[in-house]
PDB file of C-alpha atoms in Angstrom:
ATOM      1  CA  UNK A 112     173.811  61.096 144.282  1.00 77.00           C
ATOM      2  CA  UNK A 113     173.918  57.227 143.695  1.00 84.00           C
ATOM      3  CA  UNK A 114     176.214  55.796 140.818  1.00 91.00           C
ATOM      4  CA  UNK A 115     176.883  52.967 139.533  1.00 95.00           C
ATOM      5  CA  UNK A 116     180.698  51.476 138.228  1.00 96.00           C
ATOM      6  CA  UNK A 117     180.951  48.148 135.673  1.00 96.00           C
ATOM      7  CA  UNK A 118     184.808  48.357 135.200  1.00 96.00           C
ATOM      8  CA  UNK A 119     184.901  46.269 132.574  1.00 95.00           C
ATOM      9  CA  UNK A 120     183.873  47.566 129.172  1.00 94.00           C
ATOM     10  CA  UNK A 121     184.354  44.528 127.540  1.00 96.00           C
ATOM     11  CA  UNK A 122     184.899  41.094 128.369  1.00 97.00           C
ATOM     12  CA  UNK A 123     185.515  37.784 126.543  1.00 97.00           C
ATOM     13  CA  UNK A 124     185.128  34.393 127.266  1.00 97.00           C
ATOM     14  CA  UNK A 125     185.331  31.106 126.081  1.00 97.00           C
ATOM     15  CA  UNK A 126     182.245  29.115 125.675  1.00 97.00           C
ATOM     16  CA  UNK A 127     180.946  26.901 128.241  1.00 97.00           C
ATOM     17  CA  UNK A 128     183.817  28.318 130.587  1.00 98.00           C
ATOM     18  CA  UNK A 129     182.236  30.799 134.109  1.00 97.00           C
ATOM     19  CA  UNK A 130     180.917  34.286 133.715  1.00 97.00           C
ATOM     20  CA  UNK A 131     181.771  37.187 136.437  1.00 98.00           C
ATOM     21  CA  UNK A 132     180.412  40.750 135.480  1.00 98.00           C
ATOM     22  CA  UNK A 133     181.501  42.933 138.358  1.00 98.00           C
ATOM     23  CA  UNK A 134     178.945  46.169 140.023  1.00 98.00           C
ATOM     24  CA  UNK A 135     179.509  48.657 142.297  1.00 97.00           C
ATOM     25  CA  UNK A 136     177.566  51.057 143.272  1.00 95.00           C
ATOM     26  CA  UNK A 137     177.715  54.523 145.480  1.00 92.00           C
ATOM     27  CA  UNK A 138     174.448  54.827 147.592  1.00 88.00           C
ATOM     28  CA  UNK A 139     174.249  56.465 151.420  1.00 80.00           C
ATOM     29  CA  UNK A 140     171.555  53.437 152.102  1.00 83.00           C
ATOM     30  CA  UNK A 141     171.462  49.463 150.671  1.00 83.00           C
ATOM     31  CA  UNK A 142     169.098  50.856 147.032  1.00 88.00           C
ATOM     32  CA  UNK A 143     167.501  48.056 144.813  1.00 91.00           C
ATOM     33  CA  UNK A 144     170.032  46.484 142.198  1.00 94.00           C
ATOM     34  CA  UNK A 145     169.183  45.368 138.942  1.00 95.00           C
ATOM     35  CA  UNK A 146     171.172  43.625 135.822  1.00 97.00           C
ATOM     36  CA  UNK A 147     169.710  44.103 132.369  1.00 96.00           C
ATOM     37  CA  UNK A 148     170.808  42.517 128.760  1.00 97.00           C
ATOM     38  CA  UNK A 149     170.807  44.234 125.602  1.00 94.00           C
ATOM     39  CA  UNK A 150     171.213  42.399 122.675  1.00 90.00           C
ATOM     40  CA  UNK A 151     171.875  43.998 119.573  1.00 83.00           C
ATOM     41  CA  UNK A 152     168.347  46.124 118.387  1.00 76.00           C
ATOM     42  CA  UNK A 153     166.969  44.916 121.216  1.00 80.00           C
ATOM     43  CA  UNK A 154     165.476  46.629 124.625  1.00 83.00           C
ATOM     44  CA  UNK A 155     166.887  45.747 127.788  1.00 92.00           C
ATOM     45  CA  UNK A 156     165.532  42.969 129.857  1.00 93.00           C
ATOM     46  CA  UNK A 157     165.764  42.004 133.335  1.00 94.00           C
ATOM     47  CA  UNK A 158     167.566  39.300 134.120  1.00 97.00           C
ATOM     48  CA  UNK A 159     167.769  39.350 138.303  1.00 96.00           C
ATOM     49  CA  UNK A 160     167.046  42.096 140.953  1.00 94.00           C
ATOM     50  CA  UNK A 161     167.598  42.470 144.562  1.00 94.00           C
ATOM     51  CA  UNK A 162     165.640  44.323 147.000  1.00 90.00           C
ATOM     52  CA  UNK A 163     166.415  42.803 150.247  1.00 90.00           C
ATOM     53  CA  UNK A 164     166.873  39.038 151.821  1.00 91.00           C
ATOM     54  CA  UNK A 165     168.760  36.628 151.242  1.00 93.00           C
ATOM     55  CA  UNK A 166     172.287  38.306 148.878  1.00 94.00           C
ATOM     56  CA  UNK A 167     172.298  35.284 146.288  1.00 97.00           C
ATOM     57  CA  UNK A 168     169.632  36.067 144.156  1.00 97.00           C
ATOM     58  CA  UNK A 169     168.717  33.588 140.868  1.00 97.00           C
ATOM     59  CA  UNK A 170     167.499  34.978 137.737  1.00 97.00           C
ATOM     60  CA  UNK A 171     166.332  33.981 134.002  1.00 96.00           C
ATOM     61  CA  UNK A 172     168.634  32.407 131.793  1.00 95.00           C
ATOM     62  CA  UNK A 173     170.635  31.039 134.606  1.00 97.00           C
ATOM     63  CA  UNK A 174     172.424  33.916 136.199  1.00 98.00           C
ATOM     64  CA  UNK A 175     172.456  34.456 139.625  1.00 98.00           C
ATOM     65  CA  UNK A 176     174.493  37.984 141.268  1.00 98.00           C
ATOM     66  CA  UNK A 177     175.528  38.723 145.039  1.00 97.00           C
ATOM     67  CA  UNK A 178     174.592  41.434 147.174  1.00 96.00           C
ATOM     68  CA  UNK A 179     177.989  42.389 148.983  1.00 96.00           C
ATOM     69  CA  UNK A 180     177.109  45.107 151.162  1.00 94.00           C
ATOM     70  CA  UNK A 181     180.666  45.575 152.670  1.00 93.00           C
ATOM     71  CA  UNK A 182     182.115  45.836 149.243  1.00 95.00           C
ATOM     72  CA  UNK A 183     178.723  47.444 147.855  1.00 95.00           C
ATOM     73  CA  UNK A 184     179.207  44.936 145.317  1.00 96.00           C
ATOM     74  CA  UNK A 185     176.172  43.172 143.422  1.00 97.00           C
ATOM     75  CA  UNK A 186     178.366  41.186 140.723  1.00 98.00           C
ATOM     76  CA  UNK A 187     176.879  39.083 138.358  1.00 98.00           C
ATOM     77  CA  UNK A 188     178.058  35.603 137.322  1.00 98.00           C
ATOM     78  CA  UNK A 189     177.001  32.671 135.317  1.00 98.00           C
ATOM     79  CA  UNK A 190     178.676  29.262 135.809  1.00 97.00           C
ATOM     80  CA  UNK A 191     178.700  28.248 132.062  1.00 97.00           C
ATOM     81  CA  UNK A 192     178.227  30.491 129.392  1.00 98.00           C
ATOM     82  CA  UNK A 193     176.837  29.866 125.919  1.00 97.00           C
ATOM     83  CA  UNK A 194     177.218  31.680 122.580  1.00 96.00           C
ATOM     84  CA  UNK A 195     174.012  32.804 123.045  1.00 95.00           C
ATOM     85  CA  UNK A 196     174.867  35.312 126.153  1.00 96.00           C
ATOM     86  CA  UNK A 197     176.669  37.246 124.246  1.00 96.00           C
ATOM     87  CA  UNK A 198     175.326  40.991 124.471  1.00 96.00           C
ATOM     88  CA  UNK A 199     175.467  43.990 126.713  1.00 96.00           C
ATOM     89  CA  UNK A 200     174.771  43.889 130.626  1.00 97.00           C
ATOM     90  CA  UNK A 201     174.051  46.823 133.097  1.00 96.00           C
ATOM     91  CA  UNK A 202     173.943  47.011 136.335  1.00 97.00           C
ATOM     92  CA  UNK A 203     171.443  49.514 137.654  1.00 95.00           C
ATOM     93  CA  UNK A 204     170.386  50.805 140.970  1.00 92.00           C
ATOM     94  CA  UNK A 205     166.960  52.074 142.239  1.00 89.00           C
ATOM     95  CA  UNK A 206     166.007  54.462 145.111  1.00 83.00           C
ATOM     96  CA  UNK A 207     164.378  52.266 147.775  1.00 77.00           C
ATOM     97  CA  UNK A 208     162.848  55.222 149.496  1.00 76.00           C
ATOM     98  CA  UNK A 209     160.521  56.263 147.018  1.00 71.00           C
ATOM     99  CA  UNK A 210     159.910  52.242 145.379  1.00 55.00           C
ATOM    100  CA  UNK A 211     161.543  49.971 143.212  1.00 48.00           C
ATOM    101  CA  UNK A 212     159.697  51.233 140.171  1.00 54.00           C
ATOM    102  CA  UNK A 213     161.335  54.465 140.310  1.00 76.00           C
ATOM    103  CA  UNK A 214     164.431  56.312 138.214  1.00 85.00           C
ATOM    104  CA  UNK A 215     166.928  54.184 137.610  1.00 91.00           C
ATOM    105  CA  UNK A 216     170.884  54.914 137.186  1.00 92.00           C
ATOM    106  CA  UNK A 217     172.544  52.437 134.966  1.00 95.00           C
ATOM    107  CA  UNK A 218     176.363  51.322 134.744  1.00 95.00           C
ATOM    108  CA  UNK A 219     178.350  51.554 131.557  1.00 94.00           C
ATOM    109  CA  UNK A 220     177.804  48.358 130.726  1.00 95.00           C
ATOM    110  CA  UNK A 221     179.969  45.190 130.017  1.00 96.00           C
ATOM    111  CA  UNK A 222     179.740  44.055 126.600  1.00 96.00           C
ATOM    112  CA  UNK A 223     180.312  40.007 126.409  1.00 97.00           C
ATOM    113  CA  UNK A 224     181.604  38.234 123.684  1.00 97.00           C
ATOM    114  CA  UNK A 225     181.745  34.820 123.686  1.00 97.00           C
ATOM    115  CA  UNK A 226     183.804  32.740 121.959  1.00 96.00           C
ATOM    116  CA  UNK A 227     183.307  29.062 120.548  1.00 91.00           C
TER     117      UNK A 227
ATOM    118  CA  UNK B 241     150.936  39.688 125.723  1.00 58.00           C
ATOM    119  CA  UNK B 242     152.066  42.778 124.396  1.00 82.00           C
ATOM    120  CA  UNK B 243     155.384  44.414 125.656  1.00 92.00           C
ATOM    121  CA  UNK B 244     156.252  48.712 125.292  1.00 95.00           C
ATOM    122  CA  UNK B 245     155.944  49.391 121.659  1.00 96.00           C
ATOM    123  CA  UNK B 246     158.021  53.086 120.198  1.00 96.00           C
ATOM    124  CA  UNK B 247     157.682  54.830 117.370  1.00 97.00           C
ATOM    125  CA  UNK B 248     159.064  55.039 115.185  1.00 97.00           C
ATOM    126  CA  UNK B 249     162.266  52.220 114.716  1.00 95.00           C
ATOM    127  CA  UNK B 250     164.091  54.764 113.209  1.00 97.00           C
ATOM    128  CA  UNK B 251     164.251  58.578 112.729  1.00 98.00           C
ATOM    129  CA  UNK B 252     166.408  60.893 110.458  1.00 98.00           C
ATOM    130  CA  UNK B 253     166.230  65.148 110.996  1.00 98.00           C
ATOM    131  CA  UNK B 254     167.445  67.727 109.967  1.00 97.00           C
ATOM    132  CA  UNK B 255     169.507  69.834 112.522  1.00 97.00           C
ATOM    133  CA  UNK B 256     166.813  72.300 114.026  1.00 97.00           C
ATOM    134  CA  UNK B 257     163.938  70.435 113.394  1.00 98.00           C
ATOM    135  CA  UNK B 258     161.291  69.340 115.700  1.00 98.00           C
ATOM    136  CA  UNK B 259     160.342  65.303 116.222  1.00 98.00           C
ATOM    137  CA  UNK B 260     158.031  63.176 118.219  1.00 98.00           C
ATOM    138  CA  UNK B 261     158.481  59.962 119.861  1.00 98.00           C
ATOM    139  CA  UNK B 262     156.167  58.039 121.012  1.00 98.00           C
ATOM    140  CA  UNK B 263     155.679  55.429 123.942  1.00 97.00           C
ATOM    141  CA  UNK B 264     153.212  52.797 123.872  1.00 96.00           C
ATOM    142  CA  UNK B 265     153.519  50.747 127.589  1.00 96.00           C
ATOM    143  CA  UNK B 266     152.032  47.798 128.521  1.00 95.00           C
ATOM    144  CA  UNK B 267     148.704  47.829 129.403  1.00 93.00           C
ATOM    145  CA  UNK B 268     147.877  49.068 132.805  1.00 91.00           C
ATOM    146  CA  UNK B 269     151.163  49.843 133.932  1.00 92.00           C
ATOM    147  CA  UNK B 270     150.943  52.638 136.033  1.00 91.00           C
ATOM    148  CA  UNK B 271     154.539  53.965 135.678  1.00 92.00           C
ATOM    149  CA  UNK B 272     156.156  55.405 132.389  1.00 95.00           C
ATOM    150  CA  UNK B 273     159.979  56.610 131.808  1.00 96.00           C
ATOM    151  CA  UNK B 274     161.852  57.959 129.422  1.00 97.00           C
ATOM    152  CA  UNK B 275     165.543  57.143 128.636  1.00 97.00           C
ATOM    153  CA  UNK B 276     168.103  57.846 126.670  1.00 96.00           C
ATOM    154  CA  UNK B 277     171.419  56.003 125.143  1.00 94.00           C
ATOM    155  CA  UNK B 278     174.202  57.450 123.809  1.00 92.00           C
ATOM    156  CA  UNK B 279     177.534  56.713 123.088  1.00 83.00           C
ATOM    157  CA  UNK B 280     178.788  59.331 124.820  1.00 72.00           C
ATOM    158  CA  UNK B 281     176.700  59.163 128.010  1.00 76.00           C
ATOM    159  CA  UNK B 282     175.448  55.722 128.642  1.00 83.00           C
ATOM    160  CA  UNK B 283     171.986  54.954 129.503  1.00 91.00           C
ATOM    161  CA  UNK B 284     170.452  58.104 131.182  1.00 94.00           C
ATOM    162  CA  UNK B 285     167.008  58.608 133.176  1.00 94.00           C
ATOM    163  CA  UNK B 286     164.885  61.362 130.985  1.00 96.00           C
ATOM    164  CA  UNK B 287     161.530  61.415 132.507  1.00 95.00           C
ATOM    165  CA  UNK B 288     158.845  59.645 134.917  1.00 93.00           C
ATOM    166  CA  UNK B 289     155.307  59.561 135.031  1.00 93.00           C
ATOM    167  CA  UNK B 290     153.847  57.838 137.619  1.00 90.00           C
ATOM    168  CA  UNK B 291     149.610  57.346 137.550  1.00 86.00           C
ATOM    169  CA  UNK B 292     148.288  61.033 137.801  1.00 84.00           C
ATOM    170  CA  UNK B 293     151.176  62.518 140.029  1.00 86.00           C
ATOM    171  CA  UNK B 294     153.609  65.924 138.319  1.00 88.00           C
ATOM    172  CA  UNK B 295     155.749  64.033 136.480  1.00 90.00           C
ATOM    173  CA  UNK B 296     159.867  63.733 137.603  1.00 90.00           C
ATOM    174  CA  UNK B 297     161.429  65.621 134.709  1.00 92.00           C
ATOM    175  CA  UNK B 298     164.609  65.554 136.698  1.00 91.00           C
ATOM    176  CA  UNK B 299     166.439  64.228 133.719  1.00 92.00           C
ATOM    177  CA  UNK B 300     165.368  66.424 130.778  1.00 96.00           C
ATOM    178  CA  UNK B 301     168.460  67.795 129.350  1.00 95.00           C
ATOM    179  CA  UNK B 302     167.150  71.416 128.240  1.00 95.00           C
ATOM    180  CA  UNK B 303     163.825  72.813 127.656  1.00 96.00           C
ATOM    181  CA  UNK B 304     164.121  71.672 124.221  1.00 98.00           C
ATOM    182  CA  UNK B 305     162.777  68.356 125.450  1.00 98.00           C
ATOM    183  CA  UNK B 306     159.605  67.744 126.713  1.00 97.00           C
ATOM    184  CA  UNK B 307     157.298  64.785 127.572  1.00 97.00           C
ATOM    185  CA  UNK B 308     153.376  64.128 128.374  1.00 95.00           C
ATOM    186  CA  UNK B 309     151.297  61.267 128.754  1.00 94.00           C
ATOM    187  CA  UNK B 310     147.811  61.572 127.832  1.00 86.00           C
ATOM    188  CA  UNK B 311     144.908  59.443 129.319  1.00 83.00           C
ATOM    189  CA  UNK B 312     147.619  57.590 131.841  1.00 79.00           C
ATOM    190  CA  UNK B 313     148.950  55.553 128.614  1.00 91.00           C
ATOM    191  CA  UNK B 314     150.495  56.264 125.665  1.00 95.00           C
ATOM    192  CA  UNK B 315     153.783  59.185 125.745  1.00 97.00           C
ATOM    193  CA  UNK B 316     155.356  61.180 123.447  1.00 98.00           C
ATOM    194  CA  UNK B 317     158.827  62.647 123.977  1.00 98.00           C
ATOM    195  CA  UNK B 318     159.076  66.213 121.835  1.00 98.00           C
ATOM    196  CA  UNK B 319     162.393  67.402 121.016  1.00 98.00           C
ATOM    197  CA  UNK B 320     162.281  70.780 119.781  1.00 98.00           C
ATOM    198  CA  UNK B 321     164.869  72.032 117.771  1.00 98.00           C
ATOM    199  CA  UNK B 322     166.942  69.055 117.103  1.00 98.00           C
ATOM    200  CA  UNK B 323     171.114  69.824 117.600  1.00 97.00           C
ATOM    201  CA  UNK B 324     173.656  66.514 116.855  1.00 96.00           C
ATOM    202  CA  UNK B 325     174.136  66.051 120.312  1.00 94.00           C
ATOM    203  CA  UNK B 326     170.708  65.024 119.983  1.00 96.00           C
ATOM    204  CA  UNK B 327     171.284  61.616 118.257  1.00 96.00           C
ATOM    205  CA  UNK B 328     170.465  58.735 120.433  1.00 96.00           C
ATOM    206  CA  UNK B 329     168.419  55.567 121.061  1.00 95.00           C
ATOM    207  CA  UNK B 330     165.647  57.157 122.813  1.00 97.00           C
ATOM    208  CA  UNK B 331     164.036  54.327 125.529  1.00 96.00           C
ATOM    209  CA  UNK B 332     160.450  53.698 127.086  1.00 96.00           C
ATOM    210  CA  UNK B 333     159.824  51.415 129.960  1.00 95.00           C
ATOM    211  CA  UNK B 334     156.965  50.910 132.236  1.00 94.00           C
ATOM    212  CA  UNK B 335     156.090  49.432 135.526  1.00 91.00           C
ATOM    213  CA  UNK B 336     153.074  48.215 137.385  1.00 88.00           C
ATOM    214  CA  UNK B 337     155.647  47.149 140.499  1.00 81.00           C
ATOM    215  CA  UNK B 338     158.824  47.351 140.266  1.00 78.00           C
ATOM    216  CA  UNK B 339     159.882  45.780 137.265  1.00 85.00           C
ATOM    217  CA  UNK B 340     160.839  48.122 134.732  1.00 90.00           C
ATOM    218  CA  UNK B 341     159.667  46.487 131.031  1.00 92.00           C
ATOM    219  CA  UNK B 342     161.503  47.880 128.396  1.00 94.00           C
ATOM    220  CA  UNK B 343     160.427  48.946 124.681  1.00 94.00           C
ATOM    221  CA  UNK B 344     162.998  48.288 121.842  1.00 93.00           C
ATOM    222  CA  UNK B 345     163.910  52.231 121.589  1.00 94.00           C
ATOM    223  CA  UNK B 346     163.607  54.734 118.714  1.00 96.00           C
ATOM    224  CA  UNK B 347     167.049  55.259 117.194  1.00 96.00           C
ATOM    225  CA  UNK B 348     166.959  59.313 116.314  1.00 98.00           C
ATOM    226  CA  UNK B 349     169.465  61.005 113.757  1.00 97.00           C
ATOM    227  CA  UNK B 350     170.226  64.230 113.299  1.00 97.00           C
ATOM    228  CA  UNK B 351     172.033  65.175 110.591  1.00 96.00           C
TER     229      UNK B 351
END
């Protein structure tokens, strides 16, 4: 069965200073990776996701995560942060052999707070 | 143009009693889930309807729960018999691709 780790429940940075949200994941193949944000009341949203090509992948709100298939790694980082980005992020993986738009098993989550 | 909408925002039971949640998804979006949050638990898979194929009900925790889409739209998630373990933020997405979109949840309390 594929799982997913975020060993960090909580993090806290410093405005302006870089963002690292670290993902791995337990899968017999390479499965689509996702990262979400939650703020607070809201639903998740999709900030990046990787399927397959090039392992730097950009996303909204200017996040970008690498695919590290020897470390089965997809970690998520941000090179300035802003009060703003402070919420909840998963990391989530999808079967590939049955689509992307299937089941998906989330992380713990990593809940950010950022400080000014 | 119009994301998942659930309803309702919020819902307080009784231990034992029966609710309905409902799943509004975006607008022909072939692919539905169900998830649930908890504090306990994380974010967990429920339920997955995908265009007219048996649903994945992999996920259901008991046969208390139970989910069907009518028409290939809107869903409703019964839980039957409510216990405290119960109490969650129940999620809808839905997908046309791959992308799963996201509703904003329906917090349930049991009491």
């Amino acid at each position: 069965a594929q799982s997913v780790t975020q060993p960090d429940i909580h993090i806290t940075v410093s405005e302006g200073a870089s963002l690292e949200l670290r993902c791995n994941y337990s899968y017999g193949a390479t499965p689509y990776l996702f990262w979400y944000v939650q703020s607070p009341g809201q639903g998740l949203q999709l900030l990046l996701k990787y399927f397959s090509g090039d392992t730097l992948v950009q996303g909204i709100k200017g996040f970008e995560a690498e695919f590290k298939r020897s470390q089965s790694s997809f970690n998520l980082r941000k090179p300035s942060v802003h009060w703003s980005d402070a919420a909840e992020y998963f990391c989530a993986v999808g079967d590939p052999f049955t689509g992307g738009g299937n089941k998906l098993t989330f992380g713990t989550g990593t809940q950010l707070k950022v400080e000014l | 143009g119009a994301g998942v909408s659930q309803s309702p925002s919020n819902k307080v039971t009784e231990k034992g009693k029966d609710v309905e949640l409902r799943c509004d998804p975006i607008s022909g979006h072939t692919a539905l889930y169900w998830y649930r949050q908890s504090l306990g638990q994380g974010l967990e898979f429920l339920i997955y309807f995908q265009g007219n194929s048996a649903p994945d009900k992999s996920g259901l925790p008991s046969d208390r729960f139970s989910a069907e889409r009518t028409g290939g739209s809107v869903s409703t998630l019964t839980i039957q018999r409510t216990q405290q373990e119960d109490s969650a933020v129940y999620l809808c997405a839905s997908s046309a691709v791959d992308e799963q979109f996201f509703g904003p949840g329906t917090r349930l309390t049991v009491l």
